[in-house]
C-alpha cells in the first residue's frame, strides 16, 4: 500500500474516533512497514493534515498523538531487551512532543536505548549528564548558535549528538 493510501486509511480510522481500532492499526503497521517509511510518509503527513483540517477537532489530533506516543514508548521498552547504546533524547526549543517520541522510536531501531526528556529544553545542559550521551533534536537544521554550542560541548568532552532524521 502506498503512503497516500495509508494516510487515507489512518484518516478514516481517526474519523471513527475509536482509540482501540487506532492503536490496533498502528501496531499492525509497525509490523508491516519500516519505521522511517511510517514516520515520514504516513504519521507526519497525517499529523499535518489534522492540523490543517478545520473539520477536525483538536481532540482527534490529540487522540492520534496519544496513540503514537503509546506505541513509541512500548517500542522503546521492547528495544531495551536487545543490545544497544544508552542515550538521552531531548527536544531543544521545539514543542513537538509527539514528534519527539517518534524520533525516539526511530533512534531505538538504530541501536539506541533512548530515555526521553518529555518537556522541551531551552538550553541543554550536558554538564548535568557528564557520563551520558545526549541526543538533541530541534525539528529543523540547527541554528548558527546551536552549532556553536554543539561544537563547544564537544570541545569540553561532552557527548552531544544532533539528531536530524
Tab-separated table of C-alpha atoms in Angstrom:
chain	number	residue	atom	x	y	z
A	1	UNK	CA	0.000	0.000	0.000
A	2	UNK	CA	1.322	3.484	-0.817
A	3	UNK	CA	1.941	6.230	1.717
A	4	UNK	CA	-1.058	8.173	0.382
A	5	UNK	CA	-3.346	5.145	0.740
A	6	UNK	CA	-2.116	4.531	4.282
A	7	UNK	CA	-2.687	8.200	5.115
A	8	UNK	CA	-6.277	7.936	3.886
A	9	UNK	CA	-6.787	4.775	5.899
A	10	UNK	CA	-5.470	6.483	9.049
A	11	UNK	CA	-7.739	9.479	8.456
A	12	UNK	CA	-10.737	7.134	8.116
A	13	UNK	CA	-9.857	5.354	11.342
A	14	UNK	CA	-9.417	8.688	13.115
A	15	UNK	CA	-12.854	9.849	11.931
A	16	UNK	CA	-14.345	6.776	13.638
A	17	UNK	CA	-12.979	8.139	16.938
A	18	UNK	CA	-12.203	4.621	18.139
A	19	UNK	CA	-8.916	4.595	20.107
A	20	UNK	CA	-8.748	0.782	20.273
A	21	UNK	CA	-9.048	0.442	16.488
A	22	UNK	CA	-6.470	3.219	16.022
A	23	UNK	CA	-3.985	1.515	18.364
A	24	UNK	CA	-4.518	-1.840	16.643
A	25	UNK	CA	-3.794	-0.363	13.216
A	26	UNK	CA	-0.687	1.472	14.445
A	27	UNK	CA	0.581	-1.824	15.894
A	28	UNK	CA	-0.096	-3.737	12.671
A	29	UNK	CA	1.558	-1.039	10.544
A	30	UNK	CA	4.589	-1.189	12.841
A	31	UNK	CA	4.951	-4.865	11.961
A	32	UNK	CA	4.408	-4.373	8.222
A	33	UNK	CA	6.480	-1.298	7.313
A	34	UNK	CA	9.891	0.204	8.147
A	35	UNK	CA	9.824	2.902	10.824
A	36	UNK	CA	11.244	5.624	8.561
A	37	UNK	CA	8.576	4.984	5.944
A	38	UNK	CA	5.785	5.110	8.540
A	39	UNK	CA	7.030	8.272	10.221
A	40	UNK	CA	7.948	10.192	7.060
A	41	UNK	CA	5.189	9.083	4.695
A	42	UNK	CA	2.248	8.247	6.953
A	43	UNK	CA	2.338	9.614	10.506
A	44	UNK	CA	3.867	13.058	9.904
A	45	UNK	CA	1.650	13.810	6.879
A	46	UNK	CA	-1.460	12.679	8.799
A	47	UNK	CA	-0.491	14.872	11.762
A	48	UNK	CA	-0.046	17.797	9.351
A	49	UNK	CA	-3.430	17.147	7.752
A	50	UNK	CA	-5.098	17.046	11.163
A	51	UNK	CA	-3.661	20.461	11.997
A	52	UNK	CA	-4.836	21.912	8.680
A	53	UNK	CA	-8.264	20.243	8.557
A	54	UNK	CA	-10.715	22.713	10.097
A	55	UNK	CA	-13.350	19.976	10.313
A	56	UNK	CA	-11.081	18.010	12.607
A	57	UNK	CA	-11.120	18.929	16.241
A	58	UNK	CA	-8.014	19.137	18.356
A	59	UNK	CA	-9.359	16.082	20.134
A	60	UNK	CA	-8.724	13.838	17.105
A	61	UNK	CA	-5.227	15.209	16.737
A	62	UNK	CA	-4.621	14.617	20.432
A	63	UNK	CA	-6.012	11.069	20.185
A	64	UNK	CA	-3.646	10.326	17.288
A	65	UNK	CA	-0.634	11.788	19.097
A	66	UNK	CA	-1.512	9.826	22.243
A	67	UNK	CA	-1.704	6.550	20.316
A	68	UNK	CA	1.603	7.276	18.559
A	69	UNK	CA	3.339	8.134	21.850
A	70	UNK	CA	1.947	4.982	23.463
A	71	UNK	CA	3.253	2.839	20.601
A	72	UNK	CA	6.632	4.581	20.548
A	73	UNK	CA	7.034	4.119	24.320
A	74	UNK	CA	6.201	0.409	24.044
A	75	UNK	CA	8.720	0.076	21.204
A	76	UNK	CA	11.415	1.785	23.297
A	77	UNK	CA	10.752	-0.697	26.099
A	78	UNK	CA	10.995	-3.662	23.714
A	79	UNK	CA	14.230	-2.406	22.155
A	80	UNK	CA	15.897	-2.287	25.589
A	81	UNK	CA	15.836	-6.083	25.589
A	82	UNK	CA	18.377	-6.040	22.755
A	83	UNK	CA	21.995	-4.851	22.977
A	84	UNK	CA	22.350	-1.124	22.446
A	85	UNK	CA	23.914	2.153	23.491
A	86	UNK	CA	22.311	4.344	26.168
A	87	UNK	CA	21.319	7.915	25.307
A	88	UNK	CA	19.044	10.695	26.494
A	89	UNK	CA	16.896	12.401	23.854
A	90	UNK	CA	15.688	15.960	24.351
A	91	UNK	CA	13.747	18.469	22.302
A	92	UNK	CA	15.753	21.677	22.032
A	93	UNK	CA	13.431	24.675	21.676
A	94	UNK	CA	10.677	22.709	19.961
A	95	UNK	CA	7.221	21.936	21.351
A	96	UNK	CA	6.520	18.837	19.230
A	97	UNK	CA	6.137	16.221	21.973
A	98	UNK	CA	4.600	13.522	19.771
A	99	UNK	CA	7.276	14.062	17.147
A	100	UNK	CA	9.942	13.744	19.852
A	101	UNK	CA	8.603	10.288	20.730
A	102	UNK	CA	8.526	9.305	17.056
A	103	UNK	CA	12.187	10.313	16.781
A	104	UNK	CA	12.963	8.279	19.916
A	105	UNK	CA	11.320	5.285	18.238
A	106	UNK	CA	13.361	5.894	15.082
A	107	UNK	CA	16.605	6.127	17.098
A	108	UNK	CA	15.806	2.992	19.102
A	109	UNK	CA	15.684	0.994	15.880
A	110	UNK	CA	19.207	2.257	15.135
A	111	UNK	CA	20.586	0.573	18.239
A	112	UNK	CA	19.989	3.253	20.871
A	113	UNK	CA	18.358	2.677	24.259
A	114	UNK	CA	16.600	6.025	24.476
A	115	UNK	CA	15.453	7.827	27.602
A	116	UNK	CA	13.190	10.719	26.626
A	117	UNK	CA	13.081	14.049	28.441
A	118	UNK	CA	9.378	14.723	27.956
A	119	UNK	CA	9.429	18.523	28.155
A	120	UNK	CA	11.200	20.795	25.668
A	121	UNK	CA	14.504	22.216	26.889
A	122	UNK	CA	15.504	25.819	26.212
A	123	UNK	CA	19.179	25.085	26.582
A	124	UNK	CA	20.656	21.613	27.006
A	125	UNK	CA	22.946	21.323	30.000
A	126	UNK	CA	25.364	18.495	29.217
A	127	UNK	CA	27.245	19.172	32.451
A	128	UNK	CA	24.249	17.644	34.279
A	129	UNK	CA	24.860	14.381	32.402
A	130	UNK	CA	28.669	14.210	32.185
A	131	UNK	CA	28.874	10.461	31.501
A	132	UNK	CA	25.793	10.193	29.271
A	133	UNK	CA	25.306	10.562	25.552
A	134	UNK	CA	22.809	13.338	24.843
A	135	UNK	CA	20.910	13.448	21.587
A	136	UNK	CA	19.287	16.794	20.838
A	137	UNK	CA	16.501	17.270	18.318
A	138	UNK	CA	15.171	20.598	17.048
A	139	UNK	CA	12.876	19.522	14.235
A	140	UNK	CA	14.957	21.510	11.748
A	141	UNK	CA	18.551	22.301	10.863
A	142	UNK	CA	20.498	23.711	13.803
A	143	UNK	CA	20.911	27.463	14.008
A	144	UNK	CA	24.362	29.016	13.942
A	145	UNK	CA	24.187	29.473	17.729
A	146	UNK	CA	23.158	25.850	18.240
A	147	UNK	CA	26.064	24.698	16.055
A	148	UNK	CA	28.434	26.837	18.127
A	149	UNK	CA	27.128	25.280	21.343
A	150	UNK	CA	27.373	21.756	19.932
A	151	UNK	CA	30.992	22.414	18.954
A	152	UNK	CA	31.737	23.980	22.368
A	153	UNK	CA	30.284	21.000	24.235
A	154	UNK	CA	32.258	18.590	22.067
A	155	UNK	CA	35.469	20.503	22.811
A	156	UNK	CA	34.684	20.202	26.523
A	157	UNK	CA	34.388	16.434	26.176
A	158	UNK	CA	30.622	16.078	26.389
A	159	UNK	CA	28.902	13.557	24.151
A	160	UNK	CA	26.174	15.622	22.482
A	161	UNK	CA	24.768	14.442	19.159
A	162	UNK	CA	22.477	16.476	16.936
A	163	UNK	CA	19.679	14.286	15.540
A	164	UNK	CA	18.467	15.196	12.072
A	165	UNK	CA	16.399	12.374	10.571
